[in-house]
XYZ file of C-alpha atoms in Angstrom:
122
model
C 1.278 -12.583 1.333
C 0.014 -9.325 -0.805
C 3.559 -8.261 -0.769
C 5.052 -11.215 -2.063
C 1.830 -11.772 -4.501
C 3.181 -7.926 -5.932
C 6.125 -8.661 -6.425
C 5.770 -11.781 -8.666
C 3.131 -9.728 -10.572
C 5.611 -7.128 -11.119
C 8.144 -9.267 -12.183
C 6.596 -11.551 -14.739
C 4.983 -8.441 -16.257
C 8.232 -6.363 -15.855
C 6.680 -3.513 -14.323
C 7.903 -1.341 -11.753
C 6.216 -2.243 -8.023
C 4.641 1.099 -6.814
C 4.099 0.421 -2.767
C 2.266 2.554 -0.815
C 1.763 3.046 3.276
C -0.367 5.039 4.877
C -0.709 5.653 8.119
C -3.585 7.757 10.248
C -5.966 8.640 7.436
C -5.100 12.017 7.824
C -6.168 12.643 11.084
C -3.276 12.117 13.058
C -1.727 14.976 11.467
C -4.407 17.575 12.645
C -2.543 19.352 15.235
C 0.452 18.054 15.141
C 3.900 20.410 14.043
C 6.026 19.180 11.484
C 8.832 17.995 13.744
C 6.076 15.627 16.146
C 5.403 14.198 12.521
C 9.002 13.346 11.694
C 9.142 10.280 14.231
C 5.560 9.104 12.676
C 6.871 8.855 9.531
C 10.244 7.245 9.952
C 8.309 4.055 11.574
C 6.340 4.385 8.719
C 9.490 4.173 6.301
C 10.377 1.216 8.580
C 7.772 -0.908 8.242
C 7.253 -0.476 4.687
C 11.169 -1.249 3.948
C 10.536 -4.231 6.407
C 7.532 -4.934 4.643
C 9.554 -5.132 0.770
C 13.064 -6.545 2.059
C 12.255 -10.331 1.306
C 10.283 -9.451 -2.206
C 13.071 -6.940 -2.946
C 15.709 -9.846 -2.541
C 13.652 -12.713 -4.015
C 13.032 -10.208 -7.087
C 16.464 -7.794 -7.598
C 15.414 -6.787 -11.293
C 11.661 -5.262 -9.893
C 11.988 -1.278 -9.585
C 10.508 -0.432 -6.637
C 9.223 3.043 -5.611
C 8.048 3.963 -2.355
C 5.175 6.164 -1.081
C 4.690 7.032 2.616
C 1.390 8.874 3.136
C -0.720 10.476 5.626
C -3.792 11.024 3.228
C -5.886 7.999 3.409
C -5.291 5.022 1.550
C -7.505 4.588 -0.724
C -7.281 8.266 -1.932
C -3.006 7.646 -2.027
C -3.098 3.936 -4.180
C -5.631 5.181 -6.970
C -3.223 8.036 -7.050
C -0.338 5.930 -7.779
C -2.913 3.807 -10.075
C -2.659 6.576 -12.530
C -1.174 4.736 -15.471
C -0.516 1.426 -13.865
C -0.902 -1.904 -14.891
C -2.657 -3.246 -11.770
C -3.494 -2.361 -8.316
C -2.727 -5.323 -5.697
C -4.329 -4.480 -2.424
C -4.955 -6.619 0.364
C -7.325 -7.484 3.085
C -6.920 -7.686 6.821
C -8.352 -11.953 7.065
C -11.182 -11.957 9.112
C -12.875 -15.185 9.484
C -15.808 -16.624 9.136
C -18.706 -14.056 7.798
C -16.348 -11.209 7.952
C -14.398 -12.533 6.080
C -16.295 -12.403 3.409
C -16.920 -8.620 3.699
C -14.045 -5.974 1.490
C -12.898 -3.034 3.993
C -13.637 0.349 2.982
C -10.134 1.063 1.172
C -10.746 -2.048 -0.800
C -14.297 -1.138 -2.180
C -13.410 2.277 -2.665
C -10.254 1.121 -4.832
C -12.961 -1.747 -6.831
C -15.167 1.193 -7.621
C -12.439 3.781 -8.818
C -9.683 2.329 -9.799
C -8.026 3.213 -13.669
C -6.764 -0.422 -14.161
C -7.883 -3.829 -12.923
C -7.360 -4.670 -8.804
C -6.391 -8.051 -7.387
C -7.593 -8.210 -3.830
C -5.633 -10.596 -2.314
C -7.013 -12.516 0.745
C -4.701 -14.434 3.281
């Protein structure tokens, strides 16, 4: 729903859709050589190509450009803030109370972000 939320965003304000994935926060690259990264990050490239393929066809003119990470999230999106028009983030749907309640990555983006955030619930 985020994804697709974007991408309309990005296309009624003709702006280029900056996606970022992250995966382990950093830490699952302590240790590790560069070649027991290299399958890590291709399922990461996976899932975020997965992730764009129905926004990419439902909106052909939106420029899309791609970040795979292993530096945490929030630190990575206010990175590729810099600039932008808005930062679309989403939220993992708890119910009930939790629901309620913004993740870490979320609050950290509210509090530091360079242009306004949509946090988009399910």
């Amino acid at each position: 729903a985020v994804t697709t939320a974007a991408f309309q965003l990005a296309d009624e304000l003709n702006a280029k859709l900056i996606a970022v994935h992250t995966y382990g926060d950093g830490v699952i690259a302590e240790g590790l050589y560069e070649q027991d990264k290299r399958p890590i990050a291709r399922a990461a490239q996976k899932f975020l190509d997965a992730e764009l393929a129905e926004g990419a066809a439902a909106h052909p003119s939106v420029e899309i450009e791609k970040v795979i990470s292993e530096v945490g999230s929030a630190e990575e999106i206010l990175d590729a803030a810099q600039g932008g028009q808005l930062v679309v983030v989403g939220t993992r749907g708890h119910d009930g109370f939790a629901g309620l309640l913004l993740g870490s990555t979320s609050q950290a983006i509210l509090q530091l972000s360079p242009c306004p955030v949509m946090v988009h619930h399910p």
